[in-house]
Amino acid sequence: MFFTQYAPEIILRMGQHLILVAIAMTVATAIGIPLGILIARQPKIAQPILGVANAIQTIPSLAIFGFLISVPFLGGIGTTPAIVALTLYALLPLIRNTYIGINSVDPAIREAGRGMGMTDNELLFQVEIPLAFGVILAGVRVATVISVGVATIAAAIGAGGLGVFIFRGIASVNNQLILAGAIPAAFIALSADFFLGWVEKQLTQNRQKKGKFNRQIAVASGILILMILGLFVFANRPTAPTIAIGAKNFTEQFILGEILAQQIESHTNLKVDRRFNLGGTFIVHEAVKAGKIAGYVEYTGTALTAILKQEPIKNPEIVYQKVKQEYDKKFNLEVLQSLGFNSTYAMIIRGEDARRLKIKTLSEAAKYTPQWQAGFWYEFLERKDGYEGLVKTYGFKFTKPPKQMELGLMYQALKEKQVDFIAANATDGLIPMLDLVILEDDKKYFPPYYPIPVFNQATLQKYPELREVINELAGLITTKEMQKMNYQVDKQSRPVGEVAREWLKSKKL
């Protein structure tokens, strides 16, 4: 049942994954092998170049992707920075193995070649590279497997690929989704390793049968090149005008982004490139400002406190008008009408603890905080409407510092008693599923969090029909409907697109 529902998307994501790896490996090979040859010829620069390549390998992949977001031309979000990052990670084994392979050639063979009157180039291409080819190919093999694994992280910057399933599965505590990304990625890595291993074996066993081996390599290389070209052409085939819709890295955002995308596609001649799972608030905000995405759904309280750095305001209409005016003035972004529900912060504990301690409000919970371990995601700890203000308002006295973790991991950590107190959204479908309890914000600390579509003004000027199409959704999503949709995705493992389509049909849209 799961495979039937997700098979088309799995195939799509595998194609995206293959394209990312194929392009990155092509670029990395074109850079890495010549560099390896260069440092073999110029030993003085070998250590600095290998040192830089080694240093790149030590940087966590997520940090590389995050750094590239703000880099001009090669950065931002999408496939370009993903290919840049994958290329950087693939360089070390390519450079090192080429360098080692060429330096491992017996000096006597070189001398024999020179004695026959060979030039340096003839010696390189007719003697050294053929003898070092097995070692060089081993480097290509290692680099390819590394690229397949690292490419899963590319989903965090909207590059697609099988990491989309892994991040979505983590966000919804859904092992099936995680495996839907992990198993095909492992299959691609093993298949690539097997193929390149076969080529390497053929090289070793058939070195004496030069003509036969060369034909085998030529045929295999030709097939591989045709496959890469086919994937590239398919990915870049002419389509209708396309705009990108973004979303943050949790289930509710995937659903809201999909509702926007389907609404646009069904009411205009535009195609939508879905750039979901773009990390936290600041990544998507920078993406829409830069025009990397056309729009996404933000929350009024988040826009006011996290983006505009202003103090929380309780009145929903004042918050909306202030955000609308400031976004227009400061960022050239247009805030459209709210989609309806209030996705306020929810401070959550286990149901068994709430019943045992007989607590319903945050004020009642304050006296238990010295014994509790809190767990929050990184953004909540930094925001004006986050941890610091909450502790001050309610007088919380946590003995241990809060554990920092990804949003999707907090529920599982709470369920397994690794933490006792977390911050989430009131509309999350996992709350009833895991028998969790929302503590009432009895001092009204949190501002309103109404979902507002935020669009780049240049996009709206180019496609003015978008404004009316998106505003047709204004006020239509209730809190119960949002929680139900979150539950259907998180608990019932239904595809996001199917859930969004069903809701739109229920509203006759």
CSV table of C-alpha atoms in Angstrom, one decimal, residues 183-465:
chain,number,residue,atom,x,y,z
A,183,ILE,CA,16.9,2.2,0.7
A,184,PRO,CA,16.9,3.6,-2.9
A,185,ALA,CA,19.9,5.8,-2.0
A,186,ALA,CA,21.7,2.7,-0.7
A,187,PHE,CA,20.7,0.9,-3.9
A,188,ILE,CA,22.1,3.7,-6.1
A,189,ALA,CA,25.4,3.7,-4.1
A,190,LEU,CA,25.7,-0.1,-4.3
A,191,SER,CA,24.9,-0.2,-8.0
A,192,ALA,CA,27.4,2.5,-8.8
A,193,ASP,CA,30.0,0.8,-6.6
A,194,PHE,CA,29.3,-2.6,-8.3
A,195,PHE,CA,29.5,-1.1,-11.8
A,196,LEU,CA,32.8,0.8,-11.2
A,197,GLY,CA,34.2,-2.2,-9.3
A,198,TRP,CA,33.4,-4.4,-12.4
A,199,VAL,CA,35.2,-1.9,-14.6
A,200,GLU,CA,38.2,-1.9,-12.2
A,201,LYS,CA,38.2,-5.7,-12.1
A,202,GLN,CA,38.1,-5.9,-15.9
A,203,LEU,CA,41.1,-3.6,-16.0
A,204,THR,CA,43.1,-5.8,-13.7
A,205,GLN,CA,42.1,-9.1,-15.4
A,206,ASN,CA,42.2,-8.0,-19.0
A,207,ARG,CA,45.2,-5.8,-19.2
A,208,GLN,CA,46.9,-8.2,-21.6
A,209,LYS,CA,43.7,-8.3,-23.8
A,210,LYS,CA,44.0,-4.6,-24.6
A,211,GLY,CA,41.7,-4.5,-27.6
A,212,LYS,CA,38.9,-6.4,-25.9
A,213,PHE,CA,39.2,-4.4,-22.7
A,214,ASN,CA,39.1,-1.1,-24.5
A,215,ARG,CA,35.9,-2.2,-26.4
A,216,GLN,CA,34.3,-3.1,-23.1
A,217,ILE,CA,35.2,0.2,-21.5
A,218,ALA,CA,34.1,2.1,-24.5
A,219,VAL,CA,30.7,0.4,-24.6
A,220,ALA,CA,30.2,0.8,-20.8
A,221,SER,CA,31.3,4.4,-20.9
A,222,GLY,CA,29.1,5.2,-23.9
A,223,ILE,CA,26.0,3.7,-22.1
A,224,LEU,CA,26.8,5.7,-19.0
A,225,ILE,CA,27.3,8.9,-20.9
A,226,LEU,CA,24.0,8.4,-22.8
A,227,MET,CA,22.2,7.7,-19.5
A,228,ILE,CA,23.6,10.9,-17.9
A,229,LEU,CA,22.7,13.0,-21.0
A,230,GLY,CA,19.2,11.5,-21.1
A,231,LEU,CA,18.6,12.3,-17.5
A,232,PHE,CA,19.9,15.9,-18.0
A,233,VAL,CA,17.8,16.4,-21.1
A,234,PHE,CA,14.7,15.0,-19.3
A,235,ALA,CA,15.3,17.3,-16.3
A,236,ASN,CA,15.7,20.4,-18.5
A,237,ARG,CA,13.0,19.6,-21.1
A,238,PRO,CA,10.8,22.6,-22.2
A,239,THR,CA,7.8,23.0,-19.9
A,240,ALA,CA,5.2,25.6,-19.1
A,241,PRO,CA,6.4,28.8,-17.3
A,242,THR,CA,7.5,27.7,-13.8
A,243,ILE,CA,7.6,29.3,-10.4
A,244,ALA,CA,9.0,27.9,-7.2
A,245,ILE,CA,7.0,27.6,-4.0
A,246,GLY,CA,9.0,27.0,-0.8
A,247,ALA,CA,8.3,25.5,2.6
A,248,LYS,CA,10.1,25.0,5.9
A,249,ASN,CA,11.1,21.7,7.3
A,250,PHE,CA,8.0,20.3,9.0
A,251,THR,CA,4.8,18.6,8.0
A,252,GLU,CA,2.4,21.5,8.2
A,253,GLN,CA,4.6,23.5,5.9
A,254,PHE,CA,4.8,20.7,3.4
A,255,ILE,CA,0.9,20.6,3.3
A,256,LEU,CA,0.5,24.4,3.1
A,257,GLY,CA,3.1,24.6,0.4
A,258,GLU,CA,1.4,21.9,-1.6
A,259,ILE,CA,-2.0,23.6,-1.2
A,260,LEU,CA,-0.5,26.8,-2.7
A,261,ALA,CA,1.2,24.8,-5.5
A,262,GLN,CA,-2.0,22.9,-6.5
A,263,GLN,CA,-4.1,26.0,-6.3
A,264,ILE,CA,-1.7,27.8,-8.6
A,265,GLU,CA,-1.5,24.9,-11.1
A,266,SER,CA,-5.2,24.4,-11.2
A,267,HIS,CA,-6.1,28.0,-11.8
A,268,THR,CA,-3.2,29.3,-14.0
A,269,ASN,CA,-1.0,28.0,-16.8
A,270,LEU,CA,2.0,28.0,-14.5
A,271,LYS,CA,3.9,24.9,-13.3
A,272,VAL,CA,5.2,24.9,-9.8
A,273,ASP,CA,8.6,23.7,-8.7
A,274,ARG,CA,8.1,22.5,-5.1
A,275,ARG,CA,11.1,23.6,-3.0
A,276,PHE,CA,10.0,22.1,0.3
A,277,ASN,CA,12.1,21.3,3.4
A,278,LEU,CA,14.2,24.4,3.1
A,279,GLY,CA,15.3,24.4,6.8
A,280,GLY,CA,14.2,27.1,9.2
A,281,THR,CA,12.5,30.6,8.9
A,282,PHE,CA,15.6,32.5,7.9
A,283,ILE,CA,16.5,30.2,4.9
A,284,VAL,CA,13.1,30.5,3.3
A,285,HIS,CA,12.9,34.3,4.0
A,286,GLU,CA,16.2,34.9,2.3
A,287,ALA,CA,15.2,32.7,-0.6
A,288,VAL,CA,12.0,34.6,-1.3
A,289,LYS,CA,13.8,38.0,-0.9
A,290,ALA,CA,16.3,36.9,-3.5
A,291,GLY,CA,13.7,35.6,-5.8
A,292,LYS,CA,15.0,32.0,-5.6
A,293,ILE,CA,11.4,31.1,-4.7
A,294,ALA,CA,8.2,33.0,-5.7
A,295,GLY,CA,6.6,32.6,-2.3
A,296,TYR,CA,5.9,30.5,0.8
A,297,VAL,CA,3.6,30.4,3.9
A,298,GLU,CA,4.9,32.3,6.9
A,299,TYR,CA,3.3,32.9,10.3
A,300,THR,CA,2.4,36.4,11.6
A,301,GLY,CA,4.0,36.0,15.0
A,302,THR,CA,7.2,34.5,13.5
A,303,ALA,CA,7.4,37.3,10.9
A,304,LEU,CA,7.0,39.9,13.6
A,305,THR,CA,9.4,38.6,16.2
A,306,ALA,CA,12.0,36.5,14.3
A,307,ILE,CA,12.2,38.4,11.0
A,308,LEU,CA,11.4,42.0,12.0
A,309,LYS,CA,12.9,41.6,15.5
A,310,GLN,CA,10.0,43.4,17.2
A,311,GLU,CA,8.4,42.7,20.5
A,312,PRO,CA,5.4,40.3,20.6
A,313,ILE,CA,1.9,41.9,20.1
A,314,LYS,CA,-1.3,40.2,21.2
A,315,ASN,CA,-3.8,41.7,18.7
A,316,PRO,CA,-3.9,39.5,15.5
A,317,GLU,CA,-5.1,42.3,13.2
A,318,ILE,CA,-2.4,44.7,14.4
A,319,VAL,CA,0.3,42.1,14.0
A,320,TYR,CA,-1.0,41.3,10.4
A,321,GLN,CA,-1.0,45.0,9.3
A,322,LYS,CA,2.4,45.7,10.9
A,323,VAL,CA,4.0,42.7,9.2
A,324,LYS,CA,2.3,43.6,5.8
A,325,GLN,CA,3.6,47.1,5.9
A,326,GLU,CA,7.1,46.3,7.1
A,327,TYR,CA,7.6,43.5,4.6
A,328,ASP,CA,6.6,45.8,1.8
A,329,LYS,CA,8.8,48.6,3.0
A,330,LYS,CA,11.9,46.6,4.0
A,331,PHE,CA,12.0,43.6,1.8
A,332,ASN,CA,9.8,44.3,-1.3
A,333,LEU,CA,7.6,41.3,-0.3
A,334,GLU,CA,3.8,41.2,-0.4
A,335,VAL,CA,1.9,39.6,2.4
A,336,LEU,CA,-1.4,38.2,1.1
A,337,GLN,CA,-4.5,37.3,3.2
A,338,SER,CA,-4.3,34.8,6.1
A,339,LEU,CA,-5.2,31.2,5.3
A,340,GLY,CA,-7.3,31.0,8.5
A,341,PHE,CA,-6.2,29.0,11.6
A,342,ASN,CA,-3.9,30.1,14.4
A,343,SER,CA,-0.8,27.8,14.5
A,344,THR,CA,0.3,29.1,17.9
A,345,TYR,CA,3.2,27.6,19.9
A,346,ALA,CA,2.2,24.6,22.0
A,347,MET,CA,4.3,23.7,25.1
A,348,ILE,CA,3.8,20.0,25.4
A,349,ILE,CA,4.4,17.3,28.0
A,350,ARG,CA,3.5,13.6,28.1
A,351,GLY,CA,-0.2,12.8,28.8
A,352,GLU,CA,0.8,10.5,31.7
A,353,ASP,CA,2.7,13.3,33.4
A,354,ALA,CA,-0.1,15.8,33.0
A,355,ARG,CA,-2.6,13.3,34.6
A,356,ARG,CA,-0.2,12.2,37.4
A,357,LEU,CA,0.8,15.8,38.3
A,358,LYS,CA,-2.7,17.2,37.6
A,359,ILE,CA,-1.4,20.2,35.6
A,360,LYS,CA,-3.1,22.0,32.7
A,361,THR,CA,-1.4,25.3,32.5
A,362,LEU,CA,2.2,26.6,32.1
A,363,SER,CA,1.9,28.4,35.5
A,364,GLU,CA,1.1,25.1,37.2
A,365,ALA,CA,4.0,23.4,35.4
A,366,ALA,CA,6.6,26.0,36.7
A,367,LYS,CA,7.2,24.2,40.0
A,368,TYR,CA,8.1,21.0,38.2
A,369,THR,CA,10.6,22.5,35.8
A,370,PRO,CA,13.7,21.9,38.1
A,371,GLN,CA,13.1,18.1,37.6
A,372,TRP,CA,12.4,18.3,33.9
A,373,GLN,CA,14.7,18.1,30.9
A,374,ALA,CA,13.5,20.5,28.2
A,375,GLY,CA,14.1,19.9,24.5
A,376,PHE,CA,13.8,22.7,21.8
A,377,TRP,CA,14.8,23.1,18.2
A,378,TYR,CA,17.5,25.7,17.5
A,379,GLU,CA,15.3,28.5,16.2
A,380,PHE,CA,13.1,28.5,19.3
A,381,LEU,CA,16.2,29.1,21.5
A,382,GLU,CA,17.1,32.2,19.5
A,383,ARG,CA,13.8,33.9,18.9
A,384,LYS,CA,12.4,36.9,20.7
A,385,ASP,CA,9.1,34.9,21.3
A,386,GLY,CA,11.1,31.8,22.3
A,387,TYR,CA,12.8,30.2,25.2
A,388,GLU,CA,14.3,33.2,27.0
A,389,GLY,CA,11.0,35.2,27.2
A,390,LEU,CA,9.0,32.1,28.1
A,391,VAL,CA,11.3,31.3,31.1
A,392,LYS,CA,11.1,34.9,32.3
A,393,THR,CA,7.3,35.1,31.9
A,394,TYR,CA,6.5,31.9,33.8
A,395,GLY,CA,9.5,31.7,36.2
A,396,PHE,CA,10.8,28.4,34.9
A,397,LYS,CA,13.9,27.1,36.6
A,398,PHE,CA,15.3,24.3,34.5
A,399,THR,CA,18.3,22.7,36.3
A,400,LYS,CA,19.8,21.3,33.1
A,401,PRO,CA,20.2,23.4,29.9
A,402,PRO,CA,17.7,22.5,27.1
A,403,LYS,CA,18.7,19.8,24.7
A,404,GLN,CA,18.9,21.1,21.1
A,405,MET,CA,17.4,18.9,18.4
A,406,GLU,CA,15.7,18.9,15.0
A,407,LEU,CA,12.0,19.7,15.2
A,408,GLY,CA,10.9,16.2,14.0
A,409,LEU,CA,13.0,14.4,16.6
A,410,MET,CA,11.4,16.2,19.6
A,411,TYR,CA,8.3,14.1,19.7
A,412,GLN,CA,10.1,10.8,19.7
A,413,ALA,CA,12.5,12.1,22.4
A,414,LEU,CA,9.5,13.1,24.5
A,415,LYS,CA,7.8,9.8,24.0
A,416,GLU,CA,10.9,7.9,24.9
A,417,LYS,CA,11.4,10.1,28.0
A,418,GLN,CA,14.7,11.6,26.8
A,419,VAL,CA,13.1,15.0,27.4
A,420,ASP,CA,10.0,16.0,29.4
A,421,PHE,CA,9.0,19.4,28.0
A,422,ILE,CA,9.0,20.6,24.3
A,423,ALA,CA,7.8,23.4,22.1
A,424,ALA,CA,5.8,22.6,19.0
A,425,ASN,CA,2.7,23.8,17.1
A,426,ALA,CA,-0.9,23.4,18.3
A,427,THR,CA,-1.9,22.0,15.0
A,428,ASP,CA,0.6,19.1,14.9
A,429,GLY,CA,-1.0,15.7,14.2
A,430,LEU,CA,1.4,13.9,16.4
A,431,ILE,CA,0.0,15.4,19.6
A,432,PRO,CA,-3.1,13.1,19.9
A,433,MET,CA,-1.2,10.3,18.2
A,434,LEU,CA,1.4,10.1,20.9
A,435,ASP,CA,-0.9,10.9,23.9
A,436,LEU,CA,0.7,14.3,24.5
A,437,VAL,CA,-0.9,17.3,26.3
A,438,ILE,CA,-0.7,21.0,25.4
A,439,LEU,CA,-0.3,23.2,28.5
A,440,GLU,CA,-2.4,26.3,28.4
A,441,ASP,CA,-0.5,29.6,27.8
A,442,ASP,CA,-2.5,31.2,30.7
A,443,LYS,CA,-0.4,34.4,30.7
A,444,LYS,CA,-0.8,34.8,26.9
A,445,TYR,CA,2.9,35.0,26.3
A,446,PHE,CA,2.8,33.9,22.7
A,447,PRO,CA,1.7,36.2,19.9
A,448,PRO,CA,-0.8,35.1,17.2
A,449,TYR,CA,0.6,32.8,14.5
A,450,TYR,CA,-1.7,33.1,11.5
A,451,PRO,CA,-0.5,31.5,8.2
A,452,ILE,CA,0.2,34.2,5.6
A,453,PRO,CA,1.4,33.6,2.0
A,454,VAL,CA,4.4,35.8,1.4
A,455,PHE,CA,5.4,36.5,-2.2
A,456,ASN,CA,8.2,38.2,-4.0
A,457,GLN,CA,6.7,41.4,-5.6
A,458,ALA,CA,8.6,40.9,-8.8
A,459,THR,CA,6.9,37.6,-9.3
A,460,LEU,CA,3.5,39.1,-8.6
A,461,GLN,CA,4.2,41.9,-11.2
A,462,LYS,CA,5.1,39.2,-13.7
A,463,TYR,CA,2.1,37.0,-12.9
A,464,PRO,CA,-0.5,39.3,-11.4
A,465,GLU,CA,-3.2,36.6,-11.5
